[in-house]
Structure formats: structure tokens, C-alpha cells
mmCIF file of C-alpha atoms in Angstrom:
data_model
loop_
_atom_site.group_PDB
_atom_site.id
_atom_site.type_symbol
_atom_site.label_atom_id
_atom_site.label_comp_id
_atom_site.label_asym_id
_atom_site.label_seq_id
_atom_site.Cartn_x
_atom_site.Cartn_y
_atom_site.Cartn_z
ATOM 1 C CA UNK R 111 0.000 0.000 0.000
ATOM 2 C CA UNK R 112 1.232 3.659 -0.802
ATOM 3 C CA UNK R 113 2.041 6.204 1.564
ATOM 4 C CA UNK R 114 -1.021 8.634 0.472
ATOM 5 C CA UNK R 115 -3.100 5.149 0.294
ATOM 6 C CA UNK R 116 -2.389 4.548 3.590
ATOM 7 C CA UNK R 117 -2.883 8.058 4.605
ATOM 8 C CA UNK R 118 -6.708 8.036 3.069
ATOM 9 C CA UNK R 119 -7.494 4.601 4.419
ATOM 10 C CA UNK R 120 -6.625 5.739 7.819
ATOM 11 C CA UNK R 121 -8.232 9.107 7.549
ATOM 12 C CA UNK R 122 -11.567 7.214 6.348
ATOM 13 C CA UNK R 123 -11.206 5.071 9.221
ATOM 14 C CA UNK R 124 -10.762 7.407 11.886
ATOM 15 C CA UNK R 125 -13.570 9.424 10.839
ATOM 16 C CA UNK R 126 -15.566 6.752 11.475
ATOM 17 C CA UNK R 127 -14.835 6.399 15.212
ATOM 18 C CA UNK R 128 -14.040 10.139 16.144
ATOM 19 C CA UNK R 129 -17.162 12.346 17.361
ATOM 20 C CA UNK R 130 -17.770 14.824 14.465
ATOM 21 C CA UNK R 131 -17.422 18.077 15.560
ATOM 22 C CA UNK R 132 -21.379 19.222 14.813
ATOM 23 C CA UNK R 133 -22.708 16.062 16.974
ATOM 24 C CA UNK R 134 -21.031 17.149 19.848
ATOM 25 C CA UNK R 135 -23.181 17.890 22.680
ATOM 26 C CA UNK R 136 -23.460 22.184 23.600
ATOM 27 C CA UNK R 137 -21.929 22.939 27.038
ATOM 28 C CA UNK R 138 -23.949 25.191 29.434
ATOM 29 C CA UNK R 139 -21.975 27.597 28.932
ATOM 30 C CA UNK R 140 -18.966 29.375 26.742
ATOM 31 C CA UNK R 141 -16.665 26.388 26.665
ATOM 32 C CA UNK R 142 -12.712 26.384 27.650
ATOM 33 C CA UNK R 143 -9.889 27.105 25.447
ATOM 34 C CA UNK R 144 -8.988 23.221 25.900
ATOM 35 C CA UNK R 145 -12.268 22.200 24.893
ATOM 36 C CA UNK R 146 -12.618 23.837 21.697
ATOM 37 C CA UNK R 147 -12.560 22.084 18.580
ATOM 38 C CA UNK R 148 -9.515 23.995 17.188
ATOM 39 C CA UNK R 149 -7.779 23.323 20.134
ATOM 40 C CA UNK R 150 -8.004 19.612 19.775
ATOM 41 C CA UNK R 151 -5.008 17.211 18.836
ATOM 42 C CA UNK R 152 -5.882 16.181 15.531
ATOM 43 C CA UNK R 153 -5.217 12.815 15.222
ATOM 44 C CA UNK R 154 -4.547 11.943 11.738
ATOM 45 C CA UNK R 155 -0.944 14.439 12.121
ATOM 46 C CA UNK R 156 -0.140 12.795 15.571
ATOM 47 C CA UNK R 157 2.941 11.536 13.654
ATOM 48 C CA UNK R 158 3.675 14.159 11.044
ATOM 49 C CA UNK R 159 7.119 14.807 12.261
ATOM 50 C CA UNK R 160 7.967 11.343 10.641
ATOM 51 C CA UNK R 161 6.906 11.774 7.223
ATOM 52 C CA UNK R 162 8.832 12.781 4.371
ATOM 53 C CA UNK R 163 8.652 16.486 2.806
ATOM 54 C CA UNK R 164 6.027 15.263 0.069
ATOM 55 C CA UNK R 165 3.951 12.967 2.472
ATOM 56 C CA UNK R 166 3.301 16.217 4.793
ATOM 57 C CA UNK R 167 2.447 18.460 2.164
ATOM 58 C CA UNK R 168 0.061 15.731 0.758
ATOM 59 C CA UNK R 169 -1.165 15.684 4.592
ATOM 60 C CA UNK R 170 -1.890 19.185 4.939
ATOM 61 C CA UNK R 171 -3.684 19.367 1.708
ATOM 62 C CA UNK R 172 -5.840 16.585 2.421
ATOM 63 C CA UNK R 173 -7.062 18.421 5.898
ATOM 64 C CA UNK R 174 -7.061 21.792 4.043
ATOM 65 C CA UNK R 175 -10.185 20.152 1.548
ATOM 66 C CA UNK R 176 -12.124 19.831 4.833
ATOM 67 C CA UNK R 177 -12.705 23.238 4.637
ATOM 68 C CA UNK R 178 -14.058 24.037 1.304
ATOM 69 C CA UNK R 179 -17.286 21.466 2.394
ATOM 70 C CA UNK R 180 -17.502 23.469 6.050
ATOM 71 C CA UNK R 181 -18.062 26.633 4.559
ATOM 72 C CA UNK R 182 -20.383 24.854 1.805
ATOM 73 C CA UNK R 183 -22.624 23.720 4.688
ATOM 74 C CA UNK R 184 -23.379 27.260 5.745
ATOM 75 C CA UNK R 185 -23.781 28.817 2.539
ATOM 76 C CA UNK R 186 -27.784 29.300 2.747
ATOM 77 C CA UNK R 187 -27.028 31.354 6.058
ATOM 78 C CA UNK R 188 -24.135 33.467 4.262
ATOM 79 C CA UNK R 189 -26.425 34.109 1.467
ATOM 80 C CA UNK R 190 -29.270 35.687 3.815
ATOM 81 C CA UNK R 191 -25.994 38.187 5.306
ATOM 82 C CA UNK R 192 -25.040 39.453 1.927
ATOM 83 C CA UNK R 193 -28.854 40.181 1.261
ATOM 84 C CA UNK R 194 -29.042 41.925 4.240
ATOM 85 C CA UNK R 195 -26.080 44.069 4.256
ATOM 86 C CA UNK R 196 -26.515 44.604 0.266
ATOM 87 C CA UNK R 197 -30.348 45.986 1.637
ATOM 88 C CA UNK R 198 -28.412 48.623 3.758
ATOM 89 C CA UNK R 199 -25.709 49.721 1.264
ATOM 90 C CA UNK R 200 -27.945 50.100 -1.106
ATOM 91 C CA UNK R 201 -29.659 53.198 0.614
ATOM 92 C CA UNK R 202 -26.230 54.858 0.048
ATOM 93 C CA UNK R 203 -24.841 55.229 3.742
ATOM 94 C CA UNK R 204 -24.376 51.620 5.313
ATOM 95 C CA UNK R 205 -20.803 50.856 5.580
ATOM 96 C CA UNK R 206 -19.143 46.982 5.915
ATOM 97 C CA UNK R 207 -17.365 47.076 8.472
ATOM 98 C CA UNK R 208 -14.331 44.098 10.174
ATOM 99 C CA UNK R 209 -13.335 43.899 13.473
ATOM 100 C CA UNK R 210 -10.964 41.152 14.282
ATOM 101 C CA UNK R 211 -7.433 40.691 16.500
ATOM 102 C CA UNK R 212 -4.169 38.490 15.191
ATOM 103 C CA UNK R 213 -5.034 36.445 11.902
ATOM 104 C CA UNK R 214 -8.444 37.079 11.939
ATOM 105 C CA UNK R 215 -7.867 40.821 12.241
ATOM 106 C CA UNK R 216 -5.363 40.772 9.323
ATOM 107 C CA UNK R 217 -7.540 38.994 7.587
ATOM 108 C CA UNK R 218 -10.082 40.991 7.589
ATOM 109 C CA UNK R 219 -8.068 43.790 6.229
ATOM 110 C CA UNK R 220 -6.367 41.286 3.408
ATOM 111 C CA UNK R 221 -10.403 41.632 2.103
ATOM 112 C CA UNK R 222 -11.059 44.541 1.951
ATOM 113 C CA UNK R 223 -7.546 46.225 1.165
ATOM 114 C CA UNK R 224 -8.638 45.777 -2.768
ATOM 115 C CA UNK R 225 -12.466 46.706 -2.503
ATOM 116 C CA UNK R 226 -12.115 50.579 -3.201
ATOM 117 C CA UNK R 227 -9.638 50.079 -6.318
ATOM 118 C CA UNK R 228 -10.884 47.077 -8.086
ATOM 119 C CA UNK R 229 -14.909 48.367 -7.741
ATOM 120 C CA UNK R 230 -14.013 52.099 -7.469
ATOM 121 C CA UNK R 231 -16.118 52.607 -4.460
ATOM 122 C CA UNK R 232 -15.528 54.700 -1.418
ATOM 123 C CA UNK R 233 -13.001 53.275 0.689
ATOM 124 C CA UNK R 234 -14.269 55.182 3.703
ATOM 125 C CA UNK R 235 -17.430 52.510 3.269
ATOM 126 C CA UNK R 236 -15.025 49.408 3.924
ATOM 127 C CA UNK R 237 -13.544 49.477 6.705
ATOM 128 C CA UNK R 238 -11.238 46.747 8.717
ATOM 129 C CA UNK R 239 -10.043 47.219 12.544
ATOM 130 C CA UNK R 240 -7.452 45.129 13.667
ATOM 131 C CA UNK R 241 -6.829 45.240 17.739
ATOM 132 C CA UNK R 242 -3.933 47.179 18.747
ATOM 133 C CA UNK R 243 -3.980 48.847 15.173
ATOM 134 C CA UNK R 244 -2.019 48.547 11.584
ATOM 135 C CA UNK R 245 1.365 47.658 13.587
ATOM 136 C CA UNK R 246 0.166 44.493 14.595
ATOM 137 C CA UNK R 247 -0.334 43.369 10.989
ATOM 138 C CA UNK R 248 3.519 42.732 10.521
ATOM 139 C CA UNK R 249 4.254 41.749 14.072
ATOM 140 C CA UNK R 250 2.460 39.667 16.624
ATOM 141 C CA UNK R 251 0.606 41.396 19.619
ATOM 142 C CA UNK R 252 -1.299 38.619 21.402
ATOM 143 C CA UNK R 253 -2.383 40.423 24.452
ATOM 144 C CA UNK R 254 -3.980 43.348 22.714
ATOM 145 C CA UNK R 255 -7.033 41.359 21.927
ATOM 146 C CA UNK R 256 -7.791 40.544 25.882
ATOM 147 C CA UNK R 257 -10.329 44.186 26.005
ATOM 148 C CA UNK R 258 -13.544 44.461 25.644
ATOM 149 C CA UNK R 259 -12.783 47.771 25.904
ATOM 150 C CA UNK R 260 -10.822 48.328 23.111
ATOM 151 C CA UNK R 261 -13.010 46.635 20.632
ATOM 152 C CA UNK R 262 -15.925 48.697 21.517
ATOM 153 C CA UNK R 263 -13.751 52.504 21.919
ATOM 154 C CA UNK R 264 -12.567 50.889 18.235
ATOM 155 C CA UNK R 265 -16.023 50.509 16.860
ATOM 156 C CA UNK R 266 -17.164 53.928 18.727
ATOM 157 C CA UNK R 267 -14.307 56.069 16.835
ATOM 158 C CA UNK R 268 -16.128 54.801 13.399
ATOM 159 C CA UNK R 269 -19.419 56.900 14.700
ATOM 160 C CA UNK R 270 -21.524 53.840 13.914
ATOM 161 C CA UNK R 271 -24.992 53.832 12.728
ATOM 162 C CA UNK R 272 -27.673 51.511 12.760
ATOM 163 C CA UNK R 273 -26.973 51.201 8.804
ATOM 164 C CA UNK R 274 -23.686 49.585 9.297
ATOM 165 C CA UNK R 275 -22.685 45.987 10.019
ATOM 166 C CA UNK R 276 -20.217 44.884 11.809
ATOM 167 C CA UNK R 277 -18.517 40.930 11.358
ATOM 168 C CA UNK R 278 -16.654 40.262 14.425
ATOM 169 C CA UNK R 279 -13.874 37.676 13.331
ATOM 170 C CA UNK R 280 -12.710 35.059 16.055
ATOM 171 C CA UNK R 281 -11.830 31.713 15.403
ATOM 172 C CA UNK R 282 -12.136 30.313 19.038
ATOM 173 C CA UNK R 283 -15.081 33.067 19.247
ATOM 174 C CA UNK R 284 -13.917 33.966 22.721
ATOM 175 C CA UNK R 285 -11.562 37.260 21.821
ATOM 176 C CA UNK R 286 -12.428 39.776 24.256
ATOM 177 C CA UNK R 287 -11.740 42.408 21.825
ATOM 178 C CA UNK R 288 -14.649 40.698 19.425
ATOM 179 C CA UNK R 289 -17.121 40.234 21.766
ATOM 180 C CA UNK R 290 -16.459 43.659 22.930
ATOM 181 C CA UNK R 291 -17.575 45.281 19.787
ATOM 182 C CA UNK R 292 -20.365 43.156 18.693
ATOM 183 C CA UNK R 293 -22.260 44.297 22.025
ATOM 184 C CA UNK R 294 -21.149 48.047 21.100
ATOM 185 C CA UNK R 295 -22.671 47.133 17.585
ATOM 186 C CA UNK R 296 -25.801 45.400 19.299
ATOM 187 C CA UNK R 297 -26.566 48.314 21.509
ATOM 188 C CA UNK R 298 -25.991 51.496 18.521
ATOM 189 C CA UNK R 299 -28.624 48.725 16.196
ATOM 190 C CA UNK R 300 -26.354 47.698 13.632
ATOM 191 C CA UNK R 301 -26.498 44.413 11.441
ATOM 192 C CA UNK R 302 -23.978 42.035 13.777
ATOM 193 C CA UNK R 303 -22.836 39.087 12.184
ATOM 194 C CA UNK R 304 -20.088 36.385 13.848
ATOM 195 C CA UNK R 305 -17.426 33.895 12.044
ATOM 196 C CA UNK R 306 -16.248 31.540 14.561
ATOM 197 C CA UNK R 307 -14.750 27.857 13.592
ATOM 198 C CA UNK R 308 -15.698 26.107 16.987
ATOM 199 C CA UNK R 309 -19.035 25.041 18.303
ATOM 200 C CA UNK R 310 -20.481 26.205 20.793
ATOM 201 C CA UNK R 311 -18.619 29.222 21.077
ATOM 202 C CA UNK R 312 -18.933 32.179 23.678
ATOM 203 C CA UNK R 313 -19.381 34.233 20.509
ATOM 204 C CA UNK R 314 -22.849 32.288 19.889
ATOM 205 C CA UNK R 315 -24.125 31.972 23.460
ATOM 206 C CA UNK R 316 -23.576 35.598 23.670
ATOM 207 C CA UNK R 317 -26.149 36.285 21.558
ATOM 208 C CA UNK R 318 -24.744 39.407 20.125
ATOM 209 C CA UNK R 319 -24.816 38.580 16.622
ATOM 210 C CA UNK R 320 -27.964 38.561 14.295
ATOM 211 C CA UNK R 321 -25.812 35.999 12.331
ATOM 212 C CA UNK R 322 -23.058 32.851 13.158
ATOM 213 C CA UNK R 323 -20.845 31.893 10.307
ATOM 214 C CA UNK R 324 -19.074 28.671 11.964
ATOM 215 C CA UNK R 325 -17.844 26.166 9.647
ATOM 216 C CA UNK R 326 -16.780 23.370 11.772
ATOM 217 C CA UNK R 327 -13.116 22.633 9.842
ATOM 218 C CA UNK R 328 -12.475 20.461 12.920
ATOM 219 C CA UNK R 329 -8.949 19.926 14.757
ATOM 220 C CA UNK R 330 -6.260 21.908 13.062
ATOM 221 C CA UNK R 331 -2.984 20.156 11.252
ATOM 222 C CA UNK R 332 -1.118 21.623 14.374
ATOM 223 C CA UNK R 333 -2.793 22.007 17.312
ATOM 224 C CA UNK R 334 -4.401 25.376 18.352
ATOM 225 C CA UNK R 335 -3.043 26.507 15.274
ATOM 226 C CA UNK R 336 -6.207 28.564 13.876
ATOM 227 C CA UNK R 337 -4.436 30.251 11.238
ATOM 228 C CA UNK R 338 -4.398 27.178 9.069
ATOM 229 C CA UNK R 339 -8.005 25.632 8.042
ATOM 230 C CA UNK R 340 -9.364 28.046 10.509
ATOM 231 C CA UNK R 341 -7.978 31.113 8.703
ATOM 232 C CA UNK R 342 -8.910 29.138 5.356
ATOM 233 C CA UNK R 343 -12.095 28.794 5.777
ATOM 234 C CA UNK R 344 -12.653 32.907 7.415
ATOM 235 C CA UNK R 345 -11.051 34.067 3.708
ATOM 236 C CA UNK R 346 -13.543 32.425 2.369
ATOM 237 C CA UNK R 347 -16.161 33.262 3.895
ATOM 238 C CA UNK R 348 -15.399 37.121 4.253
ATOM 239 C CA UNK R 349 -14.325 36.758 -0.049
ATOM 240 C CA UNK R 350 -17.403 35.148 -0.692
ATOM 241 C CA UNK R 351 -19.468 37.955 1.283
ATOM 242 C CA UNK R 352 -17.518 41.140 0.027
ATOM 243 C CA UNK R 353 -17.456 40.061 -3.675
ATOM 244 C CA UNK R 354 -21.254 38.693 -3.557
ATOM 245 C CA UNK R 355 -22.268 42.249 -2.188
ATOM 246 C CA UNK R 356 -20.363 44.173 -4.971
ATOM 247 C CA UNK R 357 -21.907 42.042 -8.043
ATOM 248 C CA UNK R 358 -25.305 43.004 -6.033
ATOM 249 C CA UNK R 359 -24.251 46.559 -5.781
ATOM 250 C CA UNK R 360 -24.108 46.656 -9.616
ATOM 251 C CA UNK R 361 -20.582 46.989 -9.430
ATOM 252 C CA UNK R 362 -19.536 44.229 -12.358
ATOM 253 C CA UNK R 363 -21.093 42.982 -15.351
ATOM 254 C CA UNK R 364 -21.116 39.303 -15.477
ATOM 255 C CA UNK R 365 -18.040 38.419 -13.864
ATOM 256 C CA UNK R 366 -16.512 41.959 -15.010
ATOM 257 C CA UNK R 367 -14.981 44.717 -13.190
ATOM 258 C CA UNK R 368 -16.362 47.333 -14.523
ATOM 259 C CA UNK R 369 -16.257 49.812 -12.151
ATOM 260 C CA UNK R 370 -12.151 49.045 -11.841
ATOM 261 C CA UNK R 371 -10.663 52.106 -11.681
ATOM 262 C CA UNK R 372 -7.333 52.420 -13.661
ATOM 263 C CA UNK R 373 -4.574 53.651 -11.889
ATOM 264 C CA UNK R 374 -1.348 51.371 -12.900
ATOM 265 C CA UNK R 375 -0.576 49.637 -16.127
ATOM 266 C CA UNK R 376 -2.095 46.401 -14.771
ATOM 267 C CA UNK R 377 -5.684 48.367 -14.168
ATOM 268 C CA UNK R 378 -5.276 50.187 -17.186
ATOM 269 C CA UNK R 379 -4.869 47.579 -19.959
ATOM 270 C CA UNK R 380 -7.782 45.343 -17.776
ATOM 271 C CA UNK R 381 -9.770 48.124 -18.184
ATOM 272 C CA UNK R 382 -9.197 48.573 -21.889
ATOM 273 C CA UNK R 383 -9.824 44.737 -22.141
ATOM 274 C CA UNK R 384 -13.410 45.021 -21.022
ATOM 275 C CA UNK R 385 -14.186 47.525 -23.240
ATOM 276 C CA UNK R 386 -13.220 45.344 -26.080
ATOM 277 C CA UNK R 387 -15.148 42.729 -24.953
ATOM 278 C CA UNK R 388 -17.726 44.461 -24.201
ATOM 279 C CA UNK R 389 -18.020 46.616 -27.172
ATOM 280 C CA UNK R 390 -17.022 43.895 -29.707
ATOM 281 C CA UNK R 391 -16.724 45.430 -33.138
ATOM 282 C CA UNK R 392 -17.684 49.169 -31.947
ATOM 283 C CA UNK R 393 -14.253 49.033 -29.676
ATOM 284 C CA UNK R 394 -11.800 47.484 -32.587
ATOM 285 C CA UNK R 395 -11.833 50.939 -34.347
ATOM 286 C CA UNK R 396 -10.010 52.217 -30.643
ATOM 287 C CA UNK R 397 -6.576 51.884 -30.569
ATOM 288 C CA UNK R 398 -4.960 51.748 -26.982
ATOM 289 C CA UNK R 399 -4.513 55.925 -26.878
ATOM 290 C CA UNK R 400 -8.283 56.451 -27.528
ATOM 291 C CA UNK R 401 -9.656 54.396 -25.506
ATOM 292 C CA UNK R 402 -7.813 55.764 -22.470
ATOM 293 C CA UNK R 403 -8.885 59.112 -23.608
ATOM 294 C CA UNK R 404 -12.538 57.539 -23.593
ATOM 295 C CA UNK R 405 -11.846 57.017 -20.376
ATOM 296 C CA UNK R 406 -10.129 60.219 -18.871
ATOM 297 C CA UNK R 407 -13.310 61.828 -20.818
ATOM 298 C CA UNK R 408 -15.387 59.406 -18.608
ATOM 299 C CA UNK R 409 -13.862 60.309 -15.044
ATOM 300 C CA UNK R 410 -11.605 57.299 -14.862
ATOM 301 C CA UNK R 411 -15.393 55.322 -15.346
ATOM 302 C CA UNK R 412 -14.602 51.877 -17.252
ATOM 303 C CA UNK R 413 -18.734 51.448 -16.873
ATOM 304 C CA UNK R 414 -19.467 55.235 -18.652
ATOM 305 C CA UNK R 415 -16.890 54.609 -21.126
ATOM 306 C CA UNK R 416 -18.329 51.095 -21.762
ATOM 307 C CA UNK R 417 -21.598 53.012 -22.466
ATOM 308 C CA UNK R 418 -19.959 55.605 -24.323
ATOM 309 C CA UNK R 419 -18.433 52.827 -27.011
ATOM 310 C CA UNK R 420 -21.389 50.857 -27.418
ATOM 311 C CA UNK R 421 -23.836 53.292 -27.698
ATOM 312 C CA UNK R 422 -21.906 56.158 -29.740
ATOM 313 C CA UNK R 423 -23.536 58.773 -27.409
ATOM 314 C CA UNK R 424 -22.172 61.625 -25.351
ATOM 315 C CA UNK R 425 -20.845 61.712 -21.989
ATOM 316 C CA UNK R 426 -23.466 63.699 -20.639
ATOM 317 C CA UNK R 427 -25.993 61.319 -22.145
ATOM 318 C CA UNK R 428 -24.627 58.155 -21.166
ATOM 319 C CA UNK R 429 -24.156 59.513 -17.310
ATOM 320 C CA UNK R 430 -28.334 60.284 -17.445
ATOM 321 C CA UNK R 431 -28.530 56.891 -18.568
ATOM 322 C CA UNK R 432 -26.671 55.134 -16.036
ATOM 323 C CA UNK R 433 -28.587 57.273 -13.214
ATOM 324 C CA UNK R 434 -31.848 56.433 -14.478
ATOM 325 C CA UNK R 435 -30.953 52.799 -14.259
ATOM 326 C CA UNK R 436 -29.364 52.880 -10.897
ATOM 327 C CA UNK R 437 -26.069 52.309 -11.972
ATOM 328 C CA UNK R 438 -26.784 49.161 -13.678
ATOM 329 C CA UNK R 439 -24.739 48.282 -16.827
ATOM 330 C CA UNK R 440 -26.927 45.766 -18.197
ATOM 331 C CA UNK R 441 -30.347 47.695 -17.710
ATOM 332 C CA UNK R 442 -28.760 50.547 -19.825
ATOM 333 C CA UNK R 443 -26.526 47.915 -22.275
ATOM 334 C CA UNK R 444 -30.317 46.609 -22.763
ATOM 335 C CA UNK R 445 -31.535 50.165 -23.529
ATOM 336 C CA UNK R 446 -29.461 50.300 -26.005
ATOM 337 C CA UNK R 447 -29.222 47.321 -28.068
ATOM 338 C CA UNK R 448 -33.064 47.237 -27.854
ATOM 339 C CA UNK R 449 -33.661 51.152 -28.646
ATOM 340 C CA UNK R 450 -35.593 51.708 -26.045
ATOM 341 C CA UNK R 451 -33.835 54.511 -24.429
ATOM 342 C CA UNK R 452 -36.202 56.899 -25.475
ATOM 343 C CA UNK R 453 -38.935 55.663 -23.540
ATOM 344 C CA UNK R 454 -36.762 55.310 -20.518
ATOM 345 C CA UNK R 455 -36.667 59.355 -20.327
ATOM 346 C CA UNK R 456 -40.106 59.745 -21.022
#
């Protein structure tokens, strides 16, 4: 029998005779550090100090697709978040905000770092808090996430409002500095969603949150060590959530980024690539210097200068259009094609 044979027989026994993580009874009350499921000795890498290079690799990989079904499982529940917080943006002044501490924290910053540039929307909207601030990104602070305190004077200096949400980020949901701002959140009314990997968690019993995300990715490849499947399966979650609510938000077309804005070379020739795809045999009479020039004429808009290609009108036009339409591409793409746009004004 091969190594990664043996490896998959014993992983398909095991599972047989551990208690899966879900099935576990709930404790009274928030459970210990020791007892969470993260926590846990996992016991198919009791002896990974022994295998070879490839074996461990092949190891780690085999744990980290665990993780991909936990967050699948919770998908109907992640789905009913994005409508929610897409229902509060959409009125023009809810903002998404992260509050997290260690991985989680940085995490939460890793998502929404790119928002503003590759949807061209206001960065002050997105916001991620990390406990003990942007220094702790590069180095580790652990004690900085034991307030309560500080999580919620971190959530008051955003001047919430009960438009916002907040996702607390914990993976043992027990950081202090977590649970301290989802009560903040609680009490000023905003939208309070949790993403915890550990069942029952003091995060849940809480009851602070109008949501739980908590894949169960079970024992980690080391020990305790949450920033493995743990931190897998938050970056998925929190990609799936902030991407879902831009396509919602009108912000692509298709799987487009249409609202990128173009501000290097790498932005700037993606942006003249949508164009062309978009405008087909309209755009092929553009060479590379006109079609940025559509664009400057546009505000930096890839979506107005899309509209400005395909339908041969002017600027001012084209802007009316997209208003009318609430920003939607396709609505006013439609318009077009189908010659309706006259009625639209009417």
C-alpha cells in the first residue's frame, strides 16, 4: 500500500470512530480554550514529524479540503448576510465594516484592502479594525485582543450607525476584543454578524450577533493553530461575502470589473480589455490611446466609457442613462441594443 493510500485509508477510518465536531453535545456555557474544537489534537498528524517532505504536504492538503465542504454547509445562512447588508448599502450610507485581533484581524483587512480600487467605491465605506492597530499586521501582539474595551472605543471612533454591520472575526469566538464590539454594535442597532470555527462558542451563546458563520473545519494540522483551516475557511467566507455584495451593488457585469478604476498599467490595460469585450466590433476601431482618452473623458469610469463605445452617445448622455438605471450596466446595455432609451426618459 502507498504512503497517500495509507494516509486516506486511515483518515476514512478514523472518521468513522471520532465524534464529528457538529454532533457534539453544547456545554452550558462558553466552553474552555482546551475544549474547543480547534484546540483539539488532531489525530490523523499525531505523527507528522515522521513523514517525508512530500507525504506532509500531501497531509496538509488533504485536511485543508475539509474546509471548502464546512463553509459549503453554511452557505444558505451566508447568502441571507449578503442580502441583508446589500439591503443597507444600497440606501447609500451603510458601511461593511471588520473587526478582528491576530489572523483574523489581518484577515479581515487582506479583504477589503482591494475593494475601493478594483470596484471604485468609497473606501471610507469598507472598513477593517485590527486590535492594537495597523502595527500588529507585521508583528504579533497577542495580548492586545484581551479588552472588551478596546473593541468597543474601536467601533465607537467609526461613529456607527444603525446602517452599518459589523462581522466580528474570532476563530475560538472567545476574543475579548470581538465580543467587545459586537455588544457596542448590538446596543448602537447595527447588522452584527459572527465567524467563529468552533461550536459552541462564547461568541454564539452571547447572543450578540444577528448571524453565526461557523464552519466546523475540525482539529487543526497543528494544534491550536487557527491560522491554518481556521484562517482558510474565514477568507472564504469574508471573499465570498464582500465580492457577492459588490456584483449586487451593480458593481460588475457578469463576472466583469467594470467599475475598476485604472490607476497602474495592470488596471489600465484590464480596463481597456473590457471595453473590447464588451463593445465587440464598436471598440476594434479604438486603438490603446483612444480608448484611455474615452476614459479620462469618462472620469476614470470603465462602466461610462463602456456606455460611451457601445452606444456612440455623449458623456453627458450616457451619465443620465446610467442614473436612471441605478447604476446598472446591463439595464442601460439593454436600452441600447433594444432602442428603447427613449422611452426610458419619457
Amino acid at each position: 500500500m502507498s504512503p497517500q493510500a495509507a494516509y486516506d485509508w486511515l483518515h476514512q477510518e478514523l472518521s468513522k470512530i471520532l465524534v464529528a465536531p457538529e454532533s457534539m453535545p453544547r456545554a452550558s456555557g462558553p466552553p474552555e480554550l482546551h475544549e474547543l474544537q480547534t484546540e483539539q489534537a488532531n489525530p490523523v498528524t499525531q505523527d507528522m514529524d515522521t513523514l517525508s517532505t512530500l507525504e506532509m504536504c500531501r497531509l496538509i492538503n488533504a485536511e485543508d479540503r475539509r474546509v471548502a465542504a464546512a463553509v459549503e454547509a453554511i452557505t444558505p445562512t451566508i447568502s441571507q448576510v449578503i442580502d441583508d447588508i446589500v439591503d443597507r448599502m444600497s440606501q447609500g450610507a451603510g458601511r461593511l465594516l471588520y473587526m478582528g485581533a491576530g489572523t483574523s484581524g489581518r484577515l479581515g483587512v487582506l479583504d477589503l484592502a482591494d475593494i475601493p480600487t478594483s470596484f471604485n467605491v468609497d473606501p471610507m465605506r469598507y472598513i477593517a479594525l485590527t486590535a492594537g492597530g495597523d502595527v500588529t499586521l507585521r508583528t504579533a501582539q497577542p495580548s492586545v485582543e484581551d479588552s472588551r474595551a478596546a473593541g468597543a472605543a474601536d467601533l465607537g471612533s467609526l461613529l456607527p450607525t444603525p446602517q452599518d454591520t459589523l462581522i466580528g472575526i474570532s476563530a475560538s469566538g472567545r476574543t475579548p476584543y470581538v465580543l467587545g464590539a459586537l455588544h457596542s454594535a448590538r446596543v448602537h442597532g447595527l447588522l452584527t454578524v459572527g465567524i467563529v470555527c468552533t461550536r459552541p462558542s462564547a461568541l454564539l451563546l452571547e447572543g450578540e450577533c444577528d448571524y453565526v458563520l461557523d464552519p466546523l473545519v475540525g482539529p487543526e494540522v497543528i494544534a491550536g493553530s487557527s491560522r491554518m483551516k481556521a484562517g482558510t475557511a474565514t477568507k472564504m467566507i469574508l471573499n465570498m461575502i464582500s465580492t457577492a455584495v459588490q456584483v449586487k451593488l451593480g458593481q460588475t457585469y457578469g463576472n466583469l470589473m467594470v467599475d475598476v478604476h485604472p490607476s497602474n498599467l495592470k488596471s489600465t490595460a484590464r480596463a481597456r480589455g473590457i471595453i473590447r469585450s464588451m463593445a465587440a466590433s464598436r471598440a476594434e476601431a479604438y486603438s490603446d490611446d483612444e480608448l484611455d482618452g474615452v476614459i479620462a473623458r469618462c472620469g476614470g469610469s470603465v462602466k461610462l466609457a463602456v456606455v460611451v463605445v457601445v452606444s456612440g452617445w455623449g458623456v453627458p448622455l450616457c451619465v443620465d442613462a446610467l442614473e436612471r438605471r441605478g447604476g446598472s450596466l446591463r439595464s442601460v446595455l439593454e436600452d441600447v441594443r433594444y432602442e428603447t432609451v427613449v422611452r426610458v426618459f419619457v
